[in-house]
Amino acid sequence: MTVTVRFVGSGDSFGSGGRFQTCIVVDGPASRVAIDFGASSLIALARQGIEPNSLAAILLTHLHGDHCGGVPFLLIDAMLASRRTRPLTIAGPRDLRRRMNDIREALFPGSGVMTPKFPLEWIEMEPGRRYDVLDLGVTPVEARHTRETHPSALRVEVGDKVVAYTGDGEWTEALEAVGRGADLLIAECYFFAKPVKWHLNYPDIAAHRDHFGAKRIVLTHMSREMLAHADAVPEECAYDGLAITL
Ligand SMILES: [Zn+2]
Ligand SMILES: [Zn+2]
């Protein structure tokens, strides 16, 4: 049984390296889902030739725009342009539905009168519990990042594989549990040398790489400063379009 993980967007919030914001598409045995869906994700999907309606679910780590800001665009596209009929599940942190509706109404005033013609399910997850999302097992783990975003890392069981993602956030021991035994750990690596609060930076990766216990680690969400060193570090670094088969 194979699982494919595709970095549709491997960038940070600010367009560093011309990369799209976070969007990681996972093809499992029964469904295709996206982990995070930054504001640029519809464009990034089109660049990769991936039809938005092929996504059965969106899993969100936290409520920063570069990780969730594409959801209103996805919903409007599904209602107006792509004419979606298949169900869509959106799972993420608490307050997800209200915040997404607020953003949608801010970006597309009056869009609140539109009703999806497809079944739309919202799942608001609390850290530390395991949730069934379609055929996946999803466990959010609290992350140390901007508190107002309700930040989490995610451990996703898909088929007989585990894909773990740190989301955004400083190193905490809880991240070890997220990555332990995972077939793939996707770790943010924001800065190479500069210490930046609320993020995982390269010195943390180097210090804790072995503590994660993951079979494979790929770094993502790199700033310009980190991208300048990406070719020199021993770790594998993501780029838009990188596909990994597990
Ligand atoms: Zn981010
Ligand atoms: Zn963030």
Coordinates of N, CA and C and ligand atoms in Angstrom, one line a residue:
M1 N 0.9 -1.2 0.0 CA 0.0 0.0 0.0 C 0.9 1.2 0.0
T2 N 0.7 2.1 -1.0 CA 1.6 3.3 -1.0 C 0.8 4.5 -0.7
V3 N 1.5 5.5 -0.1 CA 1.0 6.8 0.2 C 1.9 7.8 -0.5
T4 N 1.3 8.8 -1.1 CA 2.2 9.8 -1.8 C 1.9 11.1 -1.1
V5 N 3.0 11.8 -0.8 CA 3.0 13.1 -0.2 C 3.6 14.1 -1.2
R6 N 2.8 15.1 -1.5 CA 3.3 16.1 -2.5 C 3.3 17.5 -1.9
F7 N 4.4 18.1 -2.0 CA 4.6 19.5 -1.5 C 4.1 20.4 -2.6
V8 N 2.8 20.8 -2.5 CA 2.2 21.7 -3.5 C 2.7 23.1 -3.1
G9 N 2.8 23.4 -1.9 CA 3.3 24.7 -1.4 C 4.3 24.4 -0.3
S10 N 5.6 24.9 -0.4 CA 6.6 24.6 0.6 C 7.2 25.9 1.2
G11 N 6.5 27.0 1.0 CA 7.0 28.3 1.3 C 6.6 28.7 2.7
D12 N 7.1 29.9 3.0 CA 6.7 30.6 4.3 C 5.6 31.5 4.0
S13 N 5.3 32.5 4.9 CA 4.2 33.4 4.8 C 4.5 34.5 3.7
F14 N 5.7 34.7 3.4 CA 6.1 35.9 2.7 C 6.7 35.7 1.3
G15 N 6.4 34.6 0.7 CA 6.8 34.4 -0.7 C 8.3 34.1 -0.9
S16 N 9.0 33.8 0.2 CA 10.4 33.5 0.1 C 10.7 32.5 -1.0
G17 N 11.7 32.8 -1.8 CA 12.1 31.9 -2.9 C 11.1 31.7 -4.0
G18 N 10.0 32.5 -4.0 CA 9.0 32.4 -5.0 C 8.1 31.2 -4.7
R19 N 8.1 30.7 -3.5 CA 7.4 29.4 -3.2 C 6.0 29.8 -2.7
F20 N 5.1 28.8 -3.0 CA 3.7 28.9 -2.5 C 3.6 28.6 -1.0
Q21 N 2.6 29.2 -0.4 CA 2.4 28.9 1.0 C 2.0 27.5 1.3
T22 N 2.1 27.1 2.6 CA 2.0 25.7 2.9 C 0.7 25.0 2.4
C23 N 0.9 23.9 1.6 CA -0.1 23.0 1.2 C 0.5 21.7 0.8
I24 N 0.2 20.7 1.6 CA 0.8 19.3 1.4 C -0.3 18.4 1.1
V25 N -0.3 17.8 -0.1 CA -1.3 16.9 -0.6 C -0.9 15.5 -0.3
V26 N -1.8 14.7 0.4 CA -1.5 13.3 0.7 C -2.5 12.5 0.0
D27 N -2.0 11.5 -0.8 CA -2.8 10.5 -1.5 C -2.7 9.2 -0.8
G28 N -3.8 8.8 -0.1 CA -3.8 7.6 0.6 C -4.6 6.5 -0.2
P29 N -4.8 5.4 0.4 CA -5.5 4.3 -0.3 C -6.9 4.6 -0.6
A30 N -7.6 5.5 0.1 CA -9.0 5.7 -0.1 C -9.3 7.2 -0.5
S31 N -8.4 8.1 -0.1 CA -8.8 9.5 -0.4 C -7.6 10.4 -0.5
R32 N -7.8 11.6 -1.1 CA -6.8 12.6 -1.2 C -7.1 13.7 -0.3
V33 N -6.2 14.1 0.6 CA -6.4 15.3 1.5 C -5.3 16.2 1.4
A34 N -5.5 17.5 1.8 CA -4.5 18.5 1.9 C -4.2 18.8 3.4
I35 N -3.0 18.8 3.8 CA -2.6 19.3 5.1 C -2.2 20.8 4.9
D36 N -2.9 21.6 5.6 CA -2.8 23.1 5.5 C -3.1 23.6 4.1
F37 N -3.6 24.8 4.0 CA -4.1 25.3 2.8 C -4.0 26.8 2.8
G38 N -2.7 27.3 2.6 CA -2.4 28.7 2.6 C -3.1 29.5 1.6
A39 N -3.1 30.8 1.7 CA -3.9 31.7 0.8 C -3.6 31.5 -0.7
S40 N -2.4 31.0 -1.0 CA -2.0 30.8 -2.4 C -2.3 29.4 -2.9
S41 N -3.0 28.6 -2.2 CA -3.1 27.2 -2.5 C -3.9 26.8 -3.7
L42 N -4.9 27.6 -4.1 CA -5.6 27.2 -5.3 C -4.7 27.4 -6.5
I43 N -3.9 28.4 -6.5 CA -2.9 28.7 -7.6 C -1.9 27.6 -7.6
A44 N -1.4 27.2 -6.4 CA -0.4 26.2 -6.3 C -0.9 24.8 -6.8
L45 N -2.2 24.5 -6.5 CA -2.8 23.3 -7.0 C -2.8 23.3 -8.5
A46 N -3.3 24.4 -9.1 CA -3.3 24.5 -10.5 C -2.0 24.3 -11.1
R47 N -1.0 24.9 -10.5 CA 0.4 24.7 -11.0 C 0.8 23.2 -11.0
Q48 N 0.3 22.5 -10.1 CA 0.7 21.0 -10.0 C -0.3 20.2 -10.8
G49 N -1.3 20.8 -11.4 CA -2.3 20.0 -12.2 C -3.3 19.2 -11.3
I50 N -3.5 19.7 -10.1 CA -4.4 19.0 -9.1 C -5.7 19.7 -9.1
E51 N -6.8 19.0 -9.4 CA -8.1 19.5 -9.4 C -8.6 19.7 -7.9
P52 N -9.0 20.9 -7.5 CA -9.4 21.2 -6.1 C -10.6 20.2 -5.7
N53 N -11.4 19.9 -6.6 CA -12.5 19.0 -6.3 C -12.1 17.5 -5.9
S54 N -10.8 17.2 -6.3 CA -10.3 15.9 -5.9 C -9.9 15.8 -4.5
L55 N -9.9 16.9 -3.7 CA -9.6 16.9 -2.3 C -10.8 16.5 -1.5
A56 N -10.7 15.4 -0.7 CA -11.8 15.0 0.1 C -11.9 15.7 1.5
A57 N -10.7 16.1 1.9 CA -10.6 16.8 3.2 C -9.4 17.7 3.2
I58 N -9.5 18.7 4.1 CA -8.5 19.7 4.4 C -8.2 19.6 5.9
L59 N -6.9 19.4 6.3 CA -6.5 19.3 7.7 C -5.7 20.5 8.0
L60 N -6.0 21.3 9.0 CA -5.3 22.5 9.3 C -4.6 22.5 10.6
T61 N -3.4 23.0 10.6 CA -2.6 23.0 11.9 C -2.9 24.2 12.7
H62 N -3.1 25.4 12.1 CA -3.4 26.6 12.9 C -4.0 27.7 12.0
L63 N -4.4 28.7 12.6 CA -5.2 29.7 11.9 C -4.4 30.9 11.5
H64 N -3.2 30.7 11.0 CA -2.4 31.8 10.3 C -2.7 31.7 8.8
G65 N -2.8 32.9 8.1 CA -3.2 32.9 6.8 C -2.4 32.1 5.8
D66 N -1.1 31.9 6.1 CA -0.3 31.1 5.2 C -0.5 29.6 5.4
H67 N -1.4 29.2 6.3 CA -1.8 27.8 6.5 C -3.2 27.5 6.3
C68 N -4.1 28.6 6.4 CA -5.5 28.3 6.3 C -6.2 29.3 5.3
G69 N -5.5 30.4 4.9 CA -6.2 31.5 4.2 C -6.7 31.1 2.8
G70 N -6.4 29.9 2.3 CA -7.0 29.5 1.0 C -8.3 28.8 1.1
V71 N -8.7 28.5 2.4 CA -10.0 27.8 2.5 C -11.2 28.6 2.0
P72 N -11.3 29.9 2.3 CA -12.4 30.7 1.7 C -12.4 30.6 0.1
F73 N -11.2 30.7 -0.5 CA -11.1 30.7 -1.9 C -11.6 29.3 -2.4
L74 N -11.2 28.2 -1.7 CA -11.6 26.9 -2.1 C -13.1 26.7 -2.0
L75 N -13.7 27.3 -1.0 CA -15.2 27.2 -0.8 C -15.9 27.9 -1.9
I76 N -15.5 29.2 -2.2 CA -16.1 30.0 -3.2 C -15.9 29.3 -4.6
D77 N -14.7 28.8 -4.8 CA -14.5 28.1 -6.1 C -15.4 26.9 -6.2
A78 N -15.5 26.1 -5.1 CA -16.4 24.9 -5.1 C -17.8 25.3 -5.4
M79 N -18.3 26.4 -4.9 CA -19.7 26.8 -5.1 C -19.9 27.4 -6.5
L80 N -19.0 28.2 -7.0 CA -19.2 29.0 -8.2 C -18.5 28.5 -9.4
A81 N -17.3 28.1 -9.3 CA -16.5 27.8 -10.5 C -16.4 26.3 -10.8
S82 N -16.0 25.5 -9.8 CA -15.8 24.1 -9.9 C -17.0 23.3 -9.8
R83 N -18.1 23.9 -9.3 CA -19.4 23.2 -9.1 C -19.2 21.9 -8.5
R84 N -18.7 21.9 -7.3 CA -18.4 20.7 -6.6 C -19.7 20.0 -6.2
T85 N -19.7 18.7 -6.2 CA -20.8 17.9 -5.7 C -20.4 16.9 -4.6
R86 N -19.1 16.5 -4.6 CA -18.7 15.5 -3.6 C -18.5 16.2 -2.3
P87 N -18.6 15.4 -1.2 CA -18.5 16.0 0.1 C -17.1 16.5 0.4
L88 N -17.0 17.5 1.3 CA -15.8 18.1 1.7 C -15.8 18.1 3.2
T89 N -14.7 17.7 3.8 CA -14.5 17.8 5.3 C -13.3 18.8 5.6
I90 N -13.6 19.7 6.5 CA -12.5 20.6 6.9 C -12.3 20.4 8.4
A91 N -11.1 20.0 8.7 CA -10.8 19.7 10.1 C -9.6 20.6 10.6
G92 N -9.8 21.2 11.7 CA -8.7 22.0 12.2 C -9.0 22.4 13.7
P93 N -8.3 23.5 14.1 CA -8.4 23.9 15.5 C -9.8 24.4 15.9
R94 N -10.0 24.6 17.2 CA -11.2 25.2 17.7 C -11.5 26.5 17.1
D95 N -12.7 26.9 16.9 CA -13.1 28.2 16.4 C -12.9 28.3 14.9
L96 N -12.5 27.1 14.3 CA -12.2 27.1 12.8 C -13.4 27.6 12.0
R97 N -14.5 27.1 12.2 CA -15.7 27.5 11.3 C -16.0 28.9 11.4
R98 N -16.0 29.5 12.6 CA -16.3 30.9 12.7 C -15.3 31.8 12.0
R99 N -14.0 31.4 12.3 CA -12.9 32.2 11.7 C -12.9 32.1 10.2
M100 N -13.1 30.9 9.6 CA -13.2 30.8 8.2 C -14.3 31.6 7.6
N101 N -15.5 31.6 8.3 CA -16.6 32.3 7.8 C -16.3 33.8 7.8
D102 N -15.6 34.3 8.9 CA -15.3 35.7 9.0 C -14.4 36.1 7.8
I103 N -13.4 35.3 7.6 CA -12.4 35.6 6.5 C -13.1 35.6 5.1
R104 N -14.0 34.6 4.9 CA -14.7 34.5 3.7 C -15.6 35.8 3.5
E105 N -16.2 36.2 4.5 CA -17.1 37.4 4.4 C -16.3 38.6 4.2
A106 N -15.1 38.7 4.8 CA -14.2 39.9 4.6 C -13.7 40.0 3.2
L107 N -13.3 38.8 2.6 CA -12.7 38.8 1.3 C -13.8 38.8 0.2
F108 N -14.9 38.2 0.4 CA -16.0 38.1 -0.6 C -17.3 38.6 0.1
P109 N -17.4 39.9 0.3 CA -18.6 40.4 1.0 C -19.9 40.0 0.3
G110 N -20.9 39.5 1.1 CA -22.1 39.0 0.6 C -22.1 37.6 0.3
S111 N -21.0 36.9 0.4 CA -20.9 35.5 0.0 C -21.6 34.6 1.0
G112 N -22.0 35.1 2.2 CA -22.6 34.4 3.2 C -24.0 33.9 2.7
V113 N -24.6 34.5 1.7 CA -25.9 34.0 1.3 C -25.8 32.7 0.4
M114 N -24.6 32.4 0.0 CA -24.4 31.2 -0.8 C -24.4 30.0 0.0
T115 N -25.1 28.9 -0.4 CA -25.1 27.7 0.3 C -24.4 26.6 -0.5
P116 N -23.5 25.9 0.1 CA -22.9 24.8 -0.7 C -23.9 23.8 -1.1
K117 N -23.7 23.3 -2.4 CA -24.6 22.3 -2.9 C -24.0 20.9 -2.6
F118 N -22.9 20.9 -1.9 CA -22.2 19.6 -1.5 C -22.2 19.5 0.0
P119 N -22.2 18.3 0.5 CA -22.1 18.1 2.0 C -20.8 18.7 2.5
L120 N -20.9 19.6 3.4 CA -19.7 20.3 4.0 C -19.6 20.0 5.5
E121 N -18.6 19.3 5.9 CA -18.5 19.0 7.4 C -17.3 19.7 8.0
W122 N -17.5 20.4 9.1 CA -16.4 21.0 9.9 C -16.1 20.2 11.1
I123 N -14.9 19.9 11.3 CA -14.5 19.2 12.6 C -13.5 20.0 13.3
E124 N -13.9 20.5 14.5 CA -13.0 21.3 15.3 C -12.3 20.4 16.3
M125 N -11.0 20.3 16.3 CA -10.3 19.3 17.0 C -9.6 19.9 18.2
E126 N -9.6 19.2 19.3 CA -8.8 19.6 20.5 C -7.5 18.8 20.6
P127 N -6.4 19.5 20.9 CA -5.1 18.8 21.0 C -5.2 17.6 21.9
G128 N -4.4 16.5 21.6 CA -4.3 15.4 22.5 C -5.3 14.3 22.3
R129 N -6.3 14.5 21.4 CA -7.3 13.5 21.1 C -7.1 13.0 19.6
R130 N -7.4 11.8 19.4 CA -7.4 11.2 18.0 C -8.7 11.3 17.4
Y131 N -8.8 11.8 16.2 CA -10.0 12.0 15.5 C -10.0 11.1 14.2
D132 N -11.2 10.5 13.9 CA -11.4 9.9 12.6 C -11.8 10.9 11.6
V133 N -11.0 11.1 10.6 CA -11.4 12.1 9.5 C -11.4 11.2 8.2
L134 N -12.5 10.9 7.7 CA -12.7 10.0 6.6 C -12.0 8.7 7.0
D135 N -11.1 8.2 6.2 CA -10.4 6.9 6.6 C -9.1 7.2 7.3
L136 N -8.8 8.4 7.7 CA -7.6 8.8 8.4 C -7.7 8.9 9.9
G137 N -6.7 8.7 10.6 CA -6.6 9.0 12.0 C -5.8 10.2 12.2
V138 N -6.4 11.2 12.8 CA -5.7 12.5 12.9 C -5.5 12.9 14.4
T139 N -4.3 13.1 14.9 CA -4.1 13.5 16.2 C -3.4 14.9 16.3
P140 N -4.1 15.9 16.7 CA -3.4 17.2 16.9 C -2.6 17.2 18.2
V141 N -1.5 17.8 18.2 CA -0.7 18.0 19.4 C -0.4 19.5 19.6
E142 N -0.6 20.0 20.8 CA -0.5 21.4 21.0 C 0.9 21.9 20.6
A143 N 1.0 23.0 19.9 CA 2.3 23.5 19.5 C 2.5 24.9 20.2
R144 N 3.8 25.3 20.3 CA 4.1 26.6 21.0 C 4.4 27.6 19.9
H145 N 3.3 28.3 19.5 CA 3.2 29.2 18.4 C 2.2 30.3 18.8
T146 N 2.0 31.3 18.0 CA 1.1 32.4 18.4 C -0.2 31.8 18.9
R147 N -0.5 32.1 20.2 CA -1.6 31.5 20.9 C -3.0 31.6 20.2
E148 N -3.2 32.8 19.6 CA -4.5 33.1 19.0 C -4.8 32.3 17.8
T149 N -3.8 31.6 17.3 CA -4.0 30.7 16.1 C -4.4 29.3 16.5
H150 N -4.5 29.0 17.8 CA -4.8 27.7 18.3 C -3.8 26.6 17.6
P151 N -2.5 26.8 17.8 CA -1.6 26.0 17.0 C -1.4 24.6 17.4
S152 N -1.2 23.7 16.4 CA -1.0 22.3 16.7 C 0.0 21.7 15.6
A153 N 0.6 20.7 16.0 CA 1.3 19.8 15.1 C 0.3 18.7 14.8
L154 N 0.5 18.0 13.7 CA -0.5 16.9 13.4 C 0.3 15.6 13.1
R155 N -0.3 14.5 13.7 CA 0.1 13.2 13.4 C -1.0 12.5 12.6
V156 N -0.8 12.1 11.4 CA -1.8 11.6 10.5 C -1.6 10.2 10.1
E157 N -2.4 9.3 10.5 CA -2.3 7.9 10.1 C -3.1 7.7 8.8
V158 N -2.5 7.2 7.8 CA -3.1 7.1 6.5 C -2.7 5.7 5.9
G159 N -3.7 4.8 5.8 CA -3.4 3.4 5.4 C -2.5 2.9 6.5
D160 N -1.4 2.2 6.2 CA -0.5 1.7 7.2 C 0.7 2.6 7.4
K161 N 0.6 3.9 7.0 CA 1.7 4.8 7.1 C 1.3 5.9 8.1
V162 N 2.3 6.6 8.6 CA 2.1 7.8 9.5 C 2.9 9.0 8.9
V163 N 2.2 10.0 8.6 CA 2.8 11.3 8.2 C 2.6 12.3 9.3
A164 N 3.7 12.8 9.8 CA 3.7 13.8 10.9 C 4.2 15.1 10.4
Y165 N 3.6 16.2 10.9 CA 3.9 17.5 10.5 C 4.0 18.5 11.7
T166 N 5.1 19.2 11.9 CA 5.2 20.0 13.1 C 4.3 21.2 13.0
G167 N 3.8 21.6 11.8 CA 3.2 22.9 11.7 C 4.2 24.0 12.1
D168 N 3.7 25.1 12.5 CA 4.6 26.2 13.0 C 4.7 26.1 14.5
G169 N 6.0 26.3 15.0 CA 6.1 26.3 16.5 C 7.5 26.0 16.9
E170 N 7.8 26.6 18.1 CA 9.1 26.3 18.7 C 9.2 24.8 19.1
W171 N 10.5 24.4 19.3 CA 10.7 23.0 19.8 C 10.0 22.8 21.2
T172 N 9.3 21.7 21.3 CA 8.8 21.3 22.6 C 9.0 19.8 22.6
E173 N 9.0 19.2 23.8 CA 9.2 17.7 23.9 C 8.0 17.0 23.3
A174 N 6.9 17.7 23.2 CA 5.7 17.1 22.7 C 5.9 16.7 21.2
L175 N 6.8 17.4 20.5 CA 7.0 17.1 19.1 C 7.7 15.8 18.9
E176 N 8.3 15.3 19.9 CA 8.9 13.9 19.8 C 7.8 12.9 19.6
A177 N 6.7 13.1 20.3 CA 5.6 12.1 20.2 C 4.9 12.2 18.8
V178 N 5.0 13.4 18.3 CA 4.3 13.6 16.9 C 5.1 12.8 15.9
G179 N 6.4 12.9 16.0 CA 7.3 12.3 14.9 C 7.7 10.8 15.2
R180 N 7.5 10.3 16.4 CA 8.0 9.0 16.8 C 7.5 7.9 15.8
G181 N 8.4 7.3 15.2 CA 8.1 6.1 14.3 C 7.4 6.5 13.0
A182 N 7.3 7.8 12.8 CA 6.5 8.2 11.6 C 7.3 7.8 10.3
D183 N 6.6 7.5 9.3 CA 7.2 7.2 8.0 C 7.8 8.4 7.4
L184 N 7.2 9.6 7.7 CA 7.7 10.8 7.2 C 7.4 11.9 8.2
L185 N 8.4 12.6 8.6 CA 8.1 13.8 9.5 C 8.5 15.1 8.6
I186 N 7.5 15.9 8.5 CA 7.7 17.2 7.8 C 7.9 18.2 8.9
A187 N 9.0 18.9 8.9 CA 9.4 19.8 10.0 C 9.6 21.2 9.4
E188 N 8.9 22.2 10.0 CA 9.2 23.6 9.6 C 10.7 23.9 10.0
C189 N 11.3 24.7 9.2 CA 12.7 25.1 9.5 C 12.9 26.5 9.0
Y190 N 12.5 27.4 9.9 CA 12.3 28.8 9.4 C 13.6 29.5 9.2
F191 N 14.4 29.6 10.2 CA 15.7 30.3 10.0 C 16.9 29.3 10.2
F192 N 18.0 29.6 9.6 CA 19.2 28.8 9.7 C 20.0 29.1 11.0
A193 N 20.2 30.4 11.2 CA 21.0 30.8 12.4 C 20.3 31.8 13.3
K194 N 19.5 32.6 12.7 CA 18.9 33.7 13.5 C 17.8 33.0 14.4
P195 N 17.9 33.3 15.7 CA 16.9 32.7 16.6 C 15.6 33.5 16.4
V196 N 14.5 32.8 16.1 CA 13.2 33.5 15.9 C 12.2 32.8 16.8
K197 N 11.5 33.6 17.6 CA 10.5 33.0 18.6 C 9.3 32.4 17.8
W198 N 8.7 31.5 18.4 CA 7.5 30.8 18.0 C 7.7 30.0 16.7
H199 N 8.9 29.7 16.3 CA 9.2 28.8 15.2 C 10.3 27.8 15.5
L200 N 10.3 26.7 14.7 CA 11.4 25.8 14.7 C 12.4 26.2 13.7
N201 N 13.7 26.4 14.2 CA 14.8 26.8 13.4 C 15.8 25.7 13.2
Y202 N 16.8 25.9 12.3 CA 17.7 24.9 12.0 C 18.5 24.3 13.2
P203 N 18.9 25.2 14.1 CA 19.6 24.7 15.3 C 18.8 23.7 16.1
D204 N 17.5 23.9 16.1 CA 16.6 23.0 16.8 C 16.5 21.6 16.1
I205 N 16.4 21.7 14.8 CA 16.4 20.5 13.9 C 17.7 19.7 14.2
A206 N 18.8 20.4 14.1 CA 20.1 19.7 14.3 C 20.2 19.0 15.7
A207 N 19.7 19.7 16.7 CA 19.8 19.2 18.0 C 18.9 18.1 18.3
H208 N 17.7 18.1 17.7 CA 16.7 17.1 18.0 C 16.3 16.1 16.9
R209 N 17.0 16.2 15.8 CA 16.7 15.3 14.7 C 16.5 13.9 15.1
D210 N 17.4 13.4 15.9 CA 17.4 12.0 16.3 C 16.3 11.7 17.4
H211 N 15.9 12.7 18.1 CA 14.8 12.5 19.1 C 13.5 12.3 18.5
F212 N 13.3 12.7 17.2 CA 12.0 12.6 16.6 C 11.7 11.1 16.4
G213 N 12.7 10.3 16.0 CA 12.5 8.9 15.8 C 11.7 8.6 14.5
A214 N 11.7 9.6 13.6 CA 11.0 9.4 12.3 C 11.9 8.7 11.3
K215 N 11.3 7.9 10.4 CA 12.1 7.2 9.4 C 12.7 8.2 8.3
R216 N 12.1 9.3 8.1 CA 12.5 10.2 7.1 C 12.1 11.6 7.5
I217 N 12.9 12.6 7.4 CA 12.6 14.0 7.7 C 12.8 14.9 6.5
V218 N 11.8 15.7 6.3 CA 11.9 16.7 5.2 C 11.6 18.1 5.8
L219 N 12.5 19.1 5.5 CA 12.3 20.4 6.0 C 11.5 21.3 5.1
T220 N 10.7 22.2 5.6 CA 9.9 23.0 4.8 C 9.7 24.4 5.5
H221 N 8.9 25.3 4.9 CA 8.6 26.6 5.5 C 9.8 27.4 5.8
M222 N 10.7 27.5 4.7 CA 12.0 28.1 4.9 C 12.0 29.6 4.5
S223 N 12.6 30.4 5.3 CA 12.8 31.8 5.0 C 13.9 32.0 4.0
R224 N 14.0 33.2 3.5 CA 15.1 33.5 2.5 C 16.5 33.1 3.1
E225 N 16.6 33.4 4.4 CA 17.9 33.1 5.1 C 18.2 31.6 5.2
M226 N 17.1 30.8 5.4 CA 17.3 29.4 5.5 C 17.5 28.8 4.1
L227 N 16.8 29.3 3.1 CA 16.9 28.8 1.8 C 18.3 29.0 1.2
A228 N 19.0 30.0 1.7 CA 20.4 30.2 1.2 C 21.3 29.1 1.7
H229 N 20.9 28.3 2.7 CA 21.7 27.2 3.3 C 21.1 25.9 2.9
A230 N 20.0 25.8 2.2 CA 19.3 24.5 2.1 C 20.1 23.5 1.4
D231 N 21.0 23.9 0.4 CA 21.8 22.9 -0.3 C 22.9 22.4 0.6
A232 N 23.3 23.1 1.6 CA 24.4 22.7 2.4 C 24.1 21.9 3.6
V233 N 22.8 21.8 4.0 CA 22.5 21.0 5.2 C 22.3 19.6 4.8
P234 N 22.6 18.6 5.7 CA 22.4 17.2 5.3 C 20.9 16.8 5.2
E235 N 20.0 17.5 5.8 CA 18.6 17.1 5.7 C 18.0 17.4 4.3
E236 N 17.0 16.6 4.0 CA 16.3 16.8 2.8 C 15.4 18.0 2.9
C237 N 15.4 18.8 1.9 CA 14.6 20.1 2.0 C 13.5 20.0 0.9
A238 N 12.3 20.5 1.2 CA 11.2 20.4 0.3 C 11.3 21.5 -0.7
Y239 N 10.6 21.3 -1.9 CA 10.4 22.4 -2.9 C 9.1 22.2 -3.5
D240 N 8.5 23.2 -4.1 CA 7.2 23.1 -4.6 C 7.2 22.0 -5.7
G241 N 6.4 21.0 -5.6 CA 6.3 19.9 -6.6 C 7.0 18.6 -6.1
L242 N 7.8 18.7 -5.0 CA 8.4 17.5 -4.5 C 7.4 16.4 -4.1
A243 N 7.5 15.3 -4.7 CA 6.5 14.2 -4.4 C 7.3 13.0 -3.8
I244 N 6.8 12.5 -2.7 CA 7.5 11.4 -1.9 C 6.5 10.3 -1.8
T245 N 7.0 9.1 -2.2 CA 6.2 7.9 -2.1 C 6.6 7.1 -0.9
L246 N 5.7 6.8 0.0 CA 6.0 6.1 1.2 C 5.5 4.6 1.1
Ligands
ZN1 ZN 3.6 29.7 8.7
ZN2 ZN 2.1 30.3 11.9

